[in-house]
mmCIF file of C-alpha atoms in Angstrom:
data_model
loop_
_atom_site.group_PDB
_atom_site.id
_atom_site.type_symbol
_atom_site.label_atom_id
_atom_site.label_comp_id
_atom_site.label_asym_id
_atom_site.label_seq_id
_atom_site.Cartn_x
_atom_site.Cartn_y
_atom_site.Cartn_z
ATOM 1 C CA UNK B 1 67.111 -77.471 63.749
ATOM 2 C CA UNK B 2 69.069 -74.271 63.208
ATOM 3 C CA UNK B 3 67.835 -71.129 65.009
ATOM 4 C CA UNK B 4 65.718 -68.614 63.102
ATOM 5 C CA UNK B 5 67.555 -65.673 61.502
ATOM 6 C CA UNK B 6 68.200 -62.749 63.856
ATOM 7 C CA UNK B 7 65.666 -60.546 62.089
ATOM 8 C CA UNK B 8 62.932 -63.126 62.573
ATOM 9 C CA UNK B 9 63.804 -63.479 66.265
ATOM 10 C CA UNK B 10 63.706 -59.719 66.796
ATOM 11 C CA UNK B 11 60.264 -59.482 65.206
ATOM 12 C CA UNK B 12 58.942 -61.393 68.221
ATOM 13 C CA UNK B 13 60.066 -58.580 70.527
ATOM 14 C CA UNK B 14 62.601 -58.311 73.339
ATOM 15 C CA UNK B 15 62.333 -57.958 77.123
ATOM 16 C CA UNK B 16 63.640 -54.413 76.759
ATOM 17 C CA UNK B 17 64.042 -52.124 73.742
ATOM 18 C CA UNK B 18 67.358 -51.993 71.928
ATOM 19 C CA UNK B 19 66.756 -48.371 71.059
ATOM 20 C CA UNK B 20 64.554 -46.152 73.174
ATOM 21 C CA UNK B 21 63.831 -42.623 71.996
ATOM 22 C CA UNK B 22 62.722 -40.167 74.661
ATOM 23 C CA UNK B 23 61.430 -36.744 73.700
ATOM 24 C CA UNK B 24 61.955 -34.678 76.848
ATOM 25 C CA UNK B 25 59.881 -31.673 75.793
ATOM 26 C CA UNK B 26 57.698 -30.364 72.992
ATOM 27 C CA UNK B 27 59.201 -26.908 73.538
ATOM 28 C CA UNK B 28 61.451 -25.723 70.718
ATOM 29 C CA UNK B 29 62.863 -22.403 69.582
ATOM 30 C CA UNK B 30 62.728 -23.554 65.954
ATOM 31 C CA UNK B 31 59.779 -24.434 63.737
ATOM 32 C CA UNK B 32 61.213 -26.983 61.299
ATOM 33 C CA UNK B 33 58.787 -27.792 58.494
ATOM 34 C CA UNK B 34 59.444 -31.551 58.774
ATOM 35 C CA UNK B 35 59.480 -31.821 62.597
ATOM 36 C CA UNK B 36 58.482 -35.416 63.366
ATOM 37 C CA UNK B 37 56.796 -34.455 66.668
ATOM 38 C CA UNK B 38 55.238 -31.142 65.539
ATOM 39 C CA UNK B 39 57.074 -29.445 68.396
ATOM 40 C CA UNK B 40 57.114 -25.792 69.337
ATOM 41 C CA UNK B 41 55.209 -25.165 72.557
ATOM 42 C CA UNK B 42 55.907 -26.838 75.875
ATOM 43 C CA UNK B 43 53.132 -29.079 77.137
ATOM 44 C CA UNK B 44 52.352 -28.109 80.762
ATOM 45 C CA UNK B 45 51.778 -31.788 81.517
ATOM 46 C CA UNK B 46 55.306 -32.915 80.646
ATOM 47 C CA UNK B 47 57.030 -35.280 83.052
ATOM 48 C CA UNK B 48 58.550 -33.682 86.123
ATOM 49 C CA UNK B 49 62.210 -34.058 87.052
ATOM 50 C CA UNK B 50 61.381 -36.754 89.601
ATOM 51 C CA UNK B 51 59.224 -38.629 87.095
ATOM 52 C CA UNK B 52 62.083 -38.516 84.607
ATOM 53 C CA UNK B 53 64.396 -39.921 87.278
ATOM 54 C CA UNK B 54 61.927 -42.765 87.876
ATOM 55 C CA UNK B 55 61.931 -43.615 84.161
ATOM 56 C CA UNK B 56 65.735 -43.671 84.170
ATOM 57 C CA UNK B 57 65.735 -46.003 87.160
ATOM 58 C CA UNK B 58 63.427 -48.361 85.254
ATOM 59 C CA UNK B 59 65.693 -48.272 82.218
ATOM 60 C CA UNK B 60 68.601 -49.174 84.464
ATOM 61 C CA UNK B 61 66.666 -52.109 85.929
ATOM 62 C CA UNK B 62 65.738 -53.247 82.393
ATOM 63 C CA UNK B 63 69.447 -53.068 81.470
ATOM 64 C CA UNK B 64 68.797 -50.615 78.652
ATOM 65 C CA UNK B 65 72.267 -49.672 77.453
ATOM 66 C CA UNK B 66 71.456 -46.188 76.171
ATOM 67 C CA UNK B 67 68.616 -43.821 75.388
ATOM 68 C CA UNK B 68 68.201 -41.372 72.500
ATOM 69 C CA UNK B 69 67.047 -38.047 73.951
ATOM 70 C CA UNK B 70 65.382 -35.447 71.795
ATOM 71 C CA UNK B 71 62.471 -33.046 71.673
ATOM 72 C CA UNK B 72 61.549 -30.391 70.748
ATOM 73 C CA UNK B 73 64.866 -29.016 71.811
ATOM 74 C CA UNK B 74 65.889 -31.016 74.913
ATOM 75 C CA UNK B 75 68.345 -28.416 76.186
ATOM 76 C CA UNK B 76 65.447 -26.001 76.743
ATOM 77 C CA UNK B 77 64.461 -27.972 79.836
ATOM 78 C CA UNK B 78 65.994 -26.380 82.919
ATOM 79 C CA UNK B 79 66.648 -29.813 84.378
ATOM 80 C CA UNK B 80 68.269 -31.183 81.213
ATOM 81 C CA UNK B 81 71.714 -31.543 82.780
ATOM 82 C CA UNK B 82 70.222 -33.173 85.882
ATOM 83 C CA UNK B 83 68.426 -35.757 83.742
ATOM 84 C CA UNK B 84 71.577 -36.529 81.754
ATOM 85 C CA UNK B 85 73.639 -36.776 84.937
ATOM 86 C CA UNK B 86 71.095 -39.154 86.463
ATOM 87 C CA UNK B 87 71.130 -41.428 83.423
ATOM 88 C CA UNK B 88 74.902 -41.649 83.276
ATOM 89 C CA UNK B 89 75.126 -42.245 87.031
ATOM 90 C CA UNK B 90 72.823 -45.231 86.460
ATOM 91 C CA UNK B 91 75.016 -46.519 83.600
ATOM 92 C CA UNK B 92 72.370 -45.632 81.020
ATOM 93 C CA UNK B 93 74.232 -44.000 78.160
ATOM 94 C CA UNK B 94 72.779 -40.862 76.569
ATOM 95 C CA UNK B 95 72.704 -39.886 72.931
ATOM 96 C CA UNK B 96 70.961 -36.579 72.489
ATOM 97 C CA UNK B 97 69.943 -34.571 69.449
ATOM 98 C CA UNK B 98 70.070 -30.781 69.445
ATOM 99 C CA UNK B 99 69.659 -27.899 67.031
ATOM 100 C CA UNK B 100 72.742 -26.392 68.676
ATOM 101 C CA UNK B 101 71.196 -23.113 69.805
ATOM 102 C CA UNK B 102 71.916 -23.673 73.507
ATOM 103 C CA UNK B 103 75.155 -25.593 73.094
ATOM 104 C CA UNK B 104 77.583 -22.859 74.064
ATOM 105 C CA UNK B 105 81.265 -23.103 74.977
ATOM 106 C CA UNK B 106 80.557 -23.818 78.641
ATOM 107 C CA UNK B 107 78.110 -26.627 77.837
ATOM 108 C CA UNK B 108 80.550 -28.124 75.331
ATOM 109 C CA UNK B 109 83.309 -28.234 77.952
ATOM 110 C CA UNK B 110 80.935 -29.864 80.432
ATOM 111 C CA UNK B 111 79.893 -32.501 77.897
ATOM 112 C CA UNK B 112 83.506 -33.185 76.944
ATOM 113 C CA UNK B 113 84.226 -34.226 80.547
ATOM 114 C CA UNK B 114 81.409 -36.804 80.589
ATOM 115 C CA UNK B 115 81.523 -40.483 79.724
ATOM 116 C CA UNK B 116 78.719 -42.426 78.003
ATOM 117 C CA UNK B 117 77.495 -39.295 76.216
ATOM 118 C CA UNK B 118 77.040 -38.779 72.494
ATOM 119 C CA UNK B 119 75.783 -35.609 70.803
ATOM 120 C CA UNK B 120 74.064 -35.195 67.467
ATOM 121 C CA UNK B 121 73.736 -31.746 65.876
ATOM 122 C CA UNK B 122 71.028 -31.358 63.230
ATOM 123 C CA UNK B 123 71.864 -29.641 59.943
ATOM 124 C CA UNK B 124 69.649 -30.043 56.869
ATOM 125 C CA UNK B 125 71.670 -28.110 54.330
ATOM 126 C CA UNK B 126 75.373 -27.636 53.736
ATOM 127 C CA UNK B 127 74.696 -23.902 53.392
ATOM 128 C CA UNK B 128 72.375 -21.487 55.177
ATOM 129 C CA UNK B 129 70.123 -21.083 52.141
ATOM 130 C CA UNK B 130 69.259 -24.789 51.968
ATOM 131 C CA UNK B 131 69.127 -25.455 55.714
ATOM 132 C CA UNK B 132 67.256 -22.349 56.829
ATOM 133 C CA UNK B 133 64.481 -22.900 54.290
ATOM 134 C CA UNK B 134 63.594 -26.020 56.311
ATOM 135 C CA UNK B 135 64.761 -25.244 59.842
ATOM 136 C CA UNK B 136 64.337 -21.477 60.090
ATOM 137 C CA UNK B 137 66.433 -18.353 59.629
ATOM 138 C CA UNK B 138 69.686 -18.372 61.569
ATOM 139 C CA UNK B 139 69.529 -22.097 62.405
ATOM 140 C CA UNK B 140 72.464 -23.001 60.130
ATOM 141 C CA UNK B 141 74.730 -20.483 61.858
ATOM 142 C CA UNK B 142 73.744 -21.722 65.331
ATOM 143 C CA UNK B 143 74.348 -25.370 64.404
ATOM 144 C CA UNK B 144 77.777 -24.580 62.961
ATOM 145 C CA UNK B 145 78.618 -22.532 66.057
ATOM 146 C CA UNK B 146 77.719 -25.508 68.264
ATOM 147 C CA UNK B 147 80.028 -27.735 66.223
ATOM 148 C CA UNK B 148 82.840 -25.239 66.693
ATOM 149 C CA UNK B 149 82.265 -25.269 70.464
ATOM 150 C CA UNK B 150 82.379 -29.096 70.540
ATOM 151 C CA UNK B 151 85.576 -29.122 68.490
ATOM 152 C CA UNK B 152 87.203 -26.454 70.680
ATOM 153 C CA UNK B 153 86.307 -28.437 73.807
ATOM 154 C CA UNK B 154 87.876 -31.554 72.276
ATOM 155 C CA UNK B 155 84.598 -33.415 72.707
ATOM 156 C CA UNK B 156 85.571 -36.071 70.194
ATOM 157 C CA UNK B 157 83.465 -37.794 67.571
ATOM 158 C CA UNK B 158 80.094 -36.048 67.699
ATOM 159 C CA UNK B 159 77.446 -36.655 65.023
ATOM 160 C CA UNK B 160 76.145 -34.378 62.285
ATOM 161 C CA UNK B 161 72.594 -35.390 61.405
ATOM 162 C CA UNK B 162 71.001 -34.674 58.048
ATOM 163 C CA UNK B 163 67.461 -35.510 56.940
ATOM 164 C CA UNK B 164 67.712 -36.310 53.241
ATOM 165 C CA UNK B 165 65.397 -34.199 51.058
ATOM 166 C CA UNK B 166 65.219 -33.477 47.373
ATOM 167 C CA UNK B 167 66.874 -30.107 48.099
ATOM 168 C CA UNK B 168 70.002 -31.393 49.864
ATOM 169 C CA UNK B 169 70.482 -34.812 48.266
ATOM 170 C CA UNK B 170 73.152 -33.425 45.942
ATOM 171 C CA UNK B 171 75.196 -32.164 48.924
ATOM 172 C CA UNK B 172 76.156 -35.537 50.391
ATOM 173 C CA UNK B 173 79.829 -35.330 49.453
ATOM 174 C CA UNK B 174 80.082 -31.875 51.016
ATOM 175 C CA UNK B 175 78.370 -33.141 54.171
ATOM 176 C CA UNK B 176 80.821 -36.014 54.428
ATOM 177 C CA UNK B 177 83.737 -33.608 53.986
ATOM 178 C CA UNK B 178 82.342 -31.376 56.735
ATOM 179 C CA UNK B 179 82.012 -34.305 59.131
ATOM 180 C CA UNK B 180 85.522 -35.499 58.312
ATOM 181 C CA UNK B 181 86.918 -32.023 58.907
ATOM 182 C CA UNK B 182 85.523 -32.072 62.458
ATOM 183 C CA UNK B 183 86.497 -35.696 63.080
ATOM 184 C CA UNK B 184 82.754 -36.270 63.377
ATOM 185 C CA UNK B 185 80.400 -38.908 61.988
ATOM 186 C CA UNK B 186 77.736 -38.165 59.418
ATOM 187 C CA UNK B 187 74.262 -39.544 60.117
ATOM 188 C CA UNK B 188 71.914 -39.556 57.157
ATOM 189 C CA UNK B 189 68.255 -40.222 57.923
ATOM 190 C CA UNK B 190 65.118 -40.667 55.904
ATOM 191 C CA UNK B 191 62.405 -38.019 55.659
ATOM 192 C CA UNK B 192 59.120 -39.399 56.942
ATOM 193 C CA UNK B 193 55.645 -37.859 56.751
ATOM 194 C CA UNK B 194 55.305 -37.504 60.521
ATOM 195 C CA UNK B 195 54.368 -34.447 62.579
ATOM 196 C CA UNK B 196 54.662 -31.341 60.399
ATOM 197 C CA UNK B 197 56.267 -33.648 57.852
ATOM 198 C CA UNK B 198 52.736 -34.745 56.936
ATOM 199 C CA UNK B 199 52.284 -31.377 55.243
ATOM 200 C CA UNK B 200 55.818 -30.940 53.835
ATOM 201 C CA UNK B 201 56.481 -34.517 52.768
ATOM 202 C CA UNK B 202 55.304 -34.236 49.172
ATOM 203 C CA UNK B 203 57.423 -31.110 48.619
ATOM 204 C CA UNK B 204 60.555 -32.496 50.312
ATOM 205 C CA UNK B 205 60.509 -36.227 49.487
ATOM 206 C CA UNK B 206 63.313 -37.628 47.378
ATOM 207 C CA UNK B 207 62.747 -38.440 43.734
ATOM 208 C CA UNK B 208 63.226 -42.074 42.816
ATOM 209 C CA UNK B 209 66.454 -41.233 40.979
ATOM 210 C CA UNK B 210 67.736 -39.552 44.148
ATOM 211 C CA UNK B 211 66.840 -42.635 46.190
ATOM 212 C CA UNK B 212 68.832 -44.813 43.806
ATOM 213 C CA UNK B 213 71.810 -42.427 44.029
ATOM 214 C CA UNK B 214 71.647 -42.387 47.848
ATOM 215 C CA UNK B 215 71.520 -46.191 47.962
ATOM 216 C CA UNK B 216 74.739 -46.438 45.952
ATOM 217 C CA UNK B 217 76.356 -43.586 47.910
ATOM 218 C CA UNK B 218 75.653 -45.307 51.245
ATOM 219 C CA UNK B 219 76.888 -48.673 50.002
ATOM 220 C CA UNK B 220 80.191 -47.019 49.104
ATOM 221 C CA UNK B 221 80.450 -45.345 52.544
ATOM 222 C CA UNK B 222 79.661 -47.902 55.267
ATOM 223 C CA UNK B 223 80.965 -45.498 57.916
ATOM 224 C CA UNK B 224 77.987 -43.181 57.372
ATOM 225 C CA UNK B 225 75.260 -43.894 59.941
ATOM 226 C CA UNK B 226 71.610 -44.266 58.938
ATOM 227 C CA UNK B 227 69.794 -45.669 61.969
ATOM 228 C CA UNK B 228 68.515 -48.365 59.577
ATOM 229 C CA UNK B 229 66.095 -45.762 58.205
ATOM 230 C CA UNK B 230 66.667 -46.607 54.533
ATOM 231 C CA UNK B 231 65.938 -50.334 54.649
ATOM 232 C CA UNK B 232 63.204 -49.866 52.018
ATOM 233 C CA UNK B 233 66.046 -49.224 49.546
ATOM 234 C CA UNK B 234 67.198 -52.826 49.938
ATOM 235 C CA UNK B 235 64.595 -53.621 47.285
ATOM 236 C CA UNK B 236 67.153 -52.295 44.801
ATOM 237 C CA UNK B 237 69.048 -55.566 45.203
ATOM 238 C CA UNK B 238 72.025 -54.909 47.479
ATOM 239 C CA UNK B 239 71.250 -54.545 51.182
ATOM 240 C CA UNK B 240 72.566 -51.695 53.268
ATOM 241 C CA UNK B 241 74.248 -52.558 56.588
ATOM 242 C CA UNK B 242 71.851 -53.023 59.495
ATOM 243 C CA UNK B 243 68.441 -54.558 60.073
ATOM 244 C CA UNK B 244 65.978 -54.853 57.201
ATOM 245 C CA UNK B 245 62.836 -54.589 59.295
ATOM 246 C CA UNK B 246 60.467 -52.252 61.073
ATOM 247 C CA UNK B 247 61.318 -52.533 64.764
ATOM 248 C CA UNK B 248 58.356 -50.499 66.048
ATOM 249 C CA UNK B 249 57.058 -51.974 69.296
ATOM 250 C CA UNK B 250 59.441 -54.911 68.940
ATOM 251 C CA UNK B 251 62.911 -53.484 69.507
ATOM 252 C CA UNK B 252 62.249 -49.720 69.511
ATOM 253 C CA UNK B 253 59.695 -47.313 70.941
ATOM 254 C CA UNK B 254 59.178 -43.703 71.975
ATOM 255 C CA UNK B 255 58.400 -42.005 75.271
ATOM 256 C CA UNK B 256 56.943 -38.562 74.603
ATOM 257 C CA UNK B 257 57.207 -35.525 76.928
ATOM 258 C CA UNK B 258 54.000 -36.324 78.816
ATOM 259 C CA UNK B 259 54.975 -39.974 79.299
ATOM 260 C CA UNK B 260 52.899 -41.526 76.522
ATOM 261 C CA UNK B 261 54.606 -44.535 74.945
ATOM 262 C CA UNK B 262 54.344 -45.017 71.186
ATOM 263 C CA UNK B 263 55.598 -47.753 68.878
ATOM 264 C CA UNK B 264 58.264 -45.507 67.347
ATOM 265 C CA UNK B 265 59.174 -41.800 67.124
ATOM 266 C CA UNK B 266 57.391 -41.432 63.800
ATOM 267 C CA UNK B 267 53.918 -42.654 64.817
ATOM 268 C CA UNK B 268 52.749 -40.213 67.482
ATOM 269 C CA UNK B 269 49.106 -41.122 67.010
ATOM 270 C CA UNK B 270 46.509 -42.773 69.230
ATOM 271 C CA UNK B 271 46.462 -45.833 66.975
ATOM 272 C CA UNK B 272 50.035 -46.632 68.021
ATOM 273 C CA UNK B 273 49.939 -45.516 71.662
ATOM 274 C CA UNK B 274 50.609 -48.396 74.056
ATOM 275 C CA UNK B 275 50.211 -46.648 77.412
ATOM 276 C CA UNK B 276 51.853 -44.115 79.698
ATOM 277 C CA UNK B 277 54.807 -44.349 82.076
ATOM 278 C CA UNK B 278 52.522 -42.946 84.779
ATOM 279 C CA UNK B 279 50.275 -46.017 84.496
ATOM 280 C CA UNK B 280 50.587 -48.800 87.094
ATOM 281 C CA UNK B 281 53.709 -50.823 86.373
ATOM 282 C CA UNK B 282 55.368 -47.906 84.604
ATOM 283 C CA UNK B 283 57.267 -48.182 81.357
ATOM 284 C CA UNK B 284 58.207 -51.803 82.000
ATOM 285 C CA UNK B 285 54.589 -52.914 82.017
ATOM 286 C CA UNK B 286 53.799 -50.905 78.896
ATOM 287 C CA UNK B 287 56.694 -52.445 76.983
ATOM 288 C CA UNK B 288 56.042 -56.019 78.052
ATOM 289 C CA UNK B 289 52.264 -56.219 78.469
ATOM 290 C CA UNK B 290 50.482 -53.617 76.347
ATOM 291 C CA UNK B 291 47.998 -55.002 73.852
ATOM 292 C CA UNK B 292 49.310 -52.651 71.158
ATOM 293 C CA UNK B 293 52.898 -53.886 71.384
ATOM 294 C CA UNK B 294 51.939 -57.541 71.775
ATOM 295 C CA UNK B 295 49.886 -57.285 68.573
ATOM 296 C CA UNK B 296 52.846 -55.825 66.693
ATOM 297 C CA UNK B 297 54.962 -58.811 67.738
ATOM 298 C CA UNK B 298 52.584 -61.251 66.079
ATOM 299 C CA UNK B 299 53.489 -62.494 62.581
ATOM 300 C CA UNK B 300 52.556 -59.857 60.019
ATOM 301 C CA UNK B 301 51.000 -60.381 56.600
ATOM 302 C CA UNK B 302 52.895 -59.276 53.508
ATOM 303 C CA UNK B 303 49.584 -58.018 52.119
ATOM 304 C CA UNK B 304 49.828 -56.377 48.722
ATOM 305 C CA UNK B 305 53.621 -56.872 48.745
ATOM 306 C CA UNK B 306 53.343 -60.684 48.876
ATOM 307 C CA UNK B 307 53.842 -61.088 45.140
ATOM 308 C CA UNK B 308 56.872 -58.776 44.994
ATOM 309 C CA UNK B 309 60.231 -60.518 44.826
ATOM 310 C CA UNK B 310 61.812 -57.737 46.886
ATOM 311 C CA UNK B 311 59.607 -58.167 49.962
ATOM 312 C CA UNK B 312 62.106 -60.279 51.900
ATOM 313 C CA UNK B 313 64.730 -57.574 51.350
ATOM 314 C CA UNK B 314 62.694 -54.473 52.247
ATOM 315 C CA UNK B 315 59.969 -55.947 54.488
ATOM 316 C CA UNK B 316 57.386 -53.662 52.932
ATOM 317 C CA UNK B 317 59.083 -50.518 54.204
ATOM 318 C CA UNK B 318 58.186 -48.035 56.941
ATOM 319 C CA UNK B 319 54.934 -48.376 58.880
ATOM 320 C CA UNK B 320 54.819 -44.669 59.782
ATOM 321 C CA UNK B 321 55.351 -43.544 56.199
ATOM 322 C CA UNK B 322 52.491 -45.725 55.054
ATOM 323 C CA UNK B 323 50.135 -44.671 57.834
ATOM 324 C CA UNK B 324 50.544 -40.902 57.539
ATOM 325 C CA UNK B 325 50.233 -40.932 53.751
ATOM 326 C CA UNK B 326 46.965 -42.853 54.056
ATOM 327 C CA UNK B 327 48.285 -46.149 52.678
ATOM 328 C CA UNK B 328 47.382 -49.516 54.251
ATOM 329 C CA UNK B 329 49.951 -50.872 56.701
ATOM 330 C CA UNK B 330 50.220 -54.117 54.749
ATOM 331 C CA UNK B 331 50.760 -52.246 51.492
ATOM 332 C CA UNK B 332 53.930 -50.953 49.839
ATOM 333 C CA UNK B 333 55.982 -48.075 51.226
ATOM 334 C CA UNK B 334 55.076 -44.701 49.640
ATOM 335 C CA UNK B 335 58.720 -44.429 48.536
ATOM 336 C CA UNK B 336 58.809 -47.964 47.098
ATOM 337 C CA UNK B 337 61.643 -47.890 44.568
ATOM 338 C CA UNK B 338 59.622 -50.097 42.214
ATOM 339 C CA UNK B 339 56.777 -47.582 42.198
ATOM 340 C CA UNK B 340 54.235 -50.057 43.560
ATOM 341 C CA UNK B 341 52.609 -47.397 45.773
ATOM 342 C CA UNK B 342 52.491 -44.599 43.214
ATOM 343 C CA UNK B 343 48.988 -45.183 41.905
ATOM 344 C CA UNK B 344 47.413 -45.620 45.354
ATOM 345 C CA UNK B 345 49.301 -42.606 46.738
ATOM 346 C CA UNK B 346 48.116 -40.356 43.903
ATOM 347 C CA UNK B 347 44.500 -41.321 44.599
ATOM 348 C CA UNK B 348 44.575 -40.186 48.262
ATOM 349 C CA UNK B 349 43.368 -36.615 48.806
ATOM 350 C CA UNK B 350 45.295 -34.494 51.351
ATOM 351 C CA UNK B 351 42.291 -34.335 53.698
ATOM 352 C CA UNK B 352 42.130 -38.155 53.741
ATOM 353 C CA UNK B 353 45.586 -38.513 55.295
ATOM 354 C CA UNK B 354 45.731 -39.129 59.068
ATOM 355 C CA UNK B 355 46.946 -36.280 61.254
ATOM 356 C CA UNK B 356 48.867 -36.419 64.513
ATOM 357 C CA UNK B 357 46.693 -36.795 67.587
ATOM 358 C CA UNK B 358 48.475 -33.864 69.253
ATOM 359 C CA UNK B 359 50.181 -30.872 67.686
ATOM 360 C CA UNK B 360 52.404 -28.520 69.679
ATOM 361 C CA UNK B 361 53.365 -26.284 66.777
ATOM 362 C CA UNK B 362 53.541 -22.619 67.662
ATOM 363 C CA UNK B 363 50.110 -21.031 67.525
ATOM 364 C CA UNK B 364 48.291 -24.369 67.680
ATOM 365 C CA UNK B 365 46.248 -25.197 70.826
ATOM 366 C CA UNK B 366 47.864 -27.798 73.064
ATOM 367 C CA UNK B 367 46.013 -31.072 73.632
ATOM 368 C CA UNK B 368 46.944 -32.258 77.104
ATOM 369 C CA UNK B 369 48.009 -35.826 77.797
ATOM 370 C CA UNK B 370 46.917 -37.969 80.721
ATOM 371 C CA UNK B 371 47.989 -37.504 84.336
ATOM 372 C CA UNK B 372 48.419 -34.547 86.678
ATOM 373 C CA UNK B 373 50.113 -31.326 85.668
ATOM 374 C CA UNK B 374 53.642 -31.418 87.044
#
């Protein structure tokens, strides 16, 4: 008997995540309207330096090849460089995302001298007008300045990350030209209704025509990275490179700043929380033994998508997008290219949509996580 396809094997889960996202802090100098973690204010209960080192040591023991570090803005943490140094010394590669504000010439030179380090600078508009409407006044200039510092330091192939919205979808060619000019890679990711994106999603989401255009554009440019975030577009008939599945709790997960472990970066909600790295057994026990993750690794029903001929290609789409728009998890993706979710989505009132369990946006009270204040 031939082995099951790779996708089917991965759905059963792995001993360690392929891709681990770690938000180091909820603190951020920006206030992006689509921030997936609703960041802004530091949580006083965030993991200490020593606790972060302990997590890194676990990742090393689990043979995790690399970790995606984000925030908030990770460079705000005073021990950011110590944490990165610790990871690399343990042969755990680091890919970190930044808005560029704190990436000055000195930092760029330091990063250029390091191995196993990748940097992603966020930019959500090819011009200041488009970007700053989403990310805040002056953010475009700071991101471009950071790119100049990386180029001057001869860092190499950094990433330029763009969240696709209806306002920047016509700028893809210009984005690609910008990345090429820096010798960088473009990373195009999907907008999801997570964090503050719950409120901005309906104003920023792509039209169906834009989704179709992006699908064709990506097929013609296989060198553009997506993080497999557009697999719902495979329902259009031709599959994009990568995995056509939701890997939440199976091959990916998130550690948040206070050590809570969630199924993926886009579902920071109690319903998808598996445990905390401060719990007995640490991250390893959460990943391998938590009831939440074990349940996700069980065979899933196709639900309302069972009769759709595209289900095998798109897998029903993104769990987080369905959850935060109020759709059932076994239903169609809210951005289903066949429009199968349109009627149900239109019937859901804004106050019926789930909200994040915690919100660290500026001016919003902080809800503390578990464990002692470090």
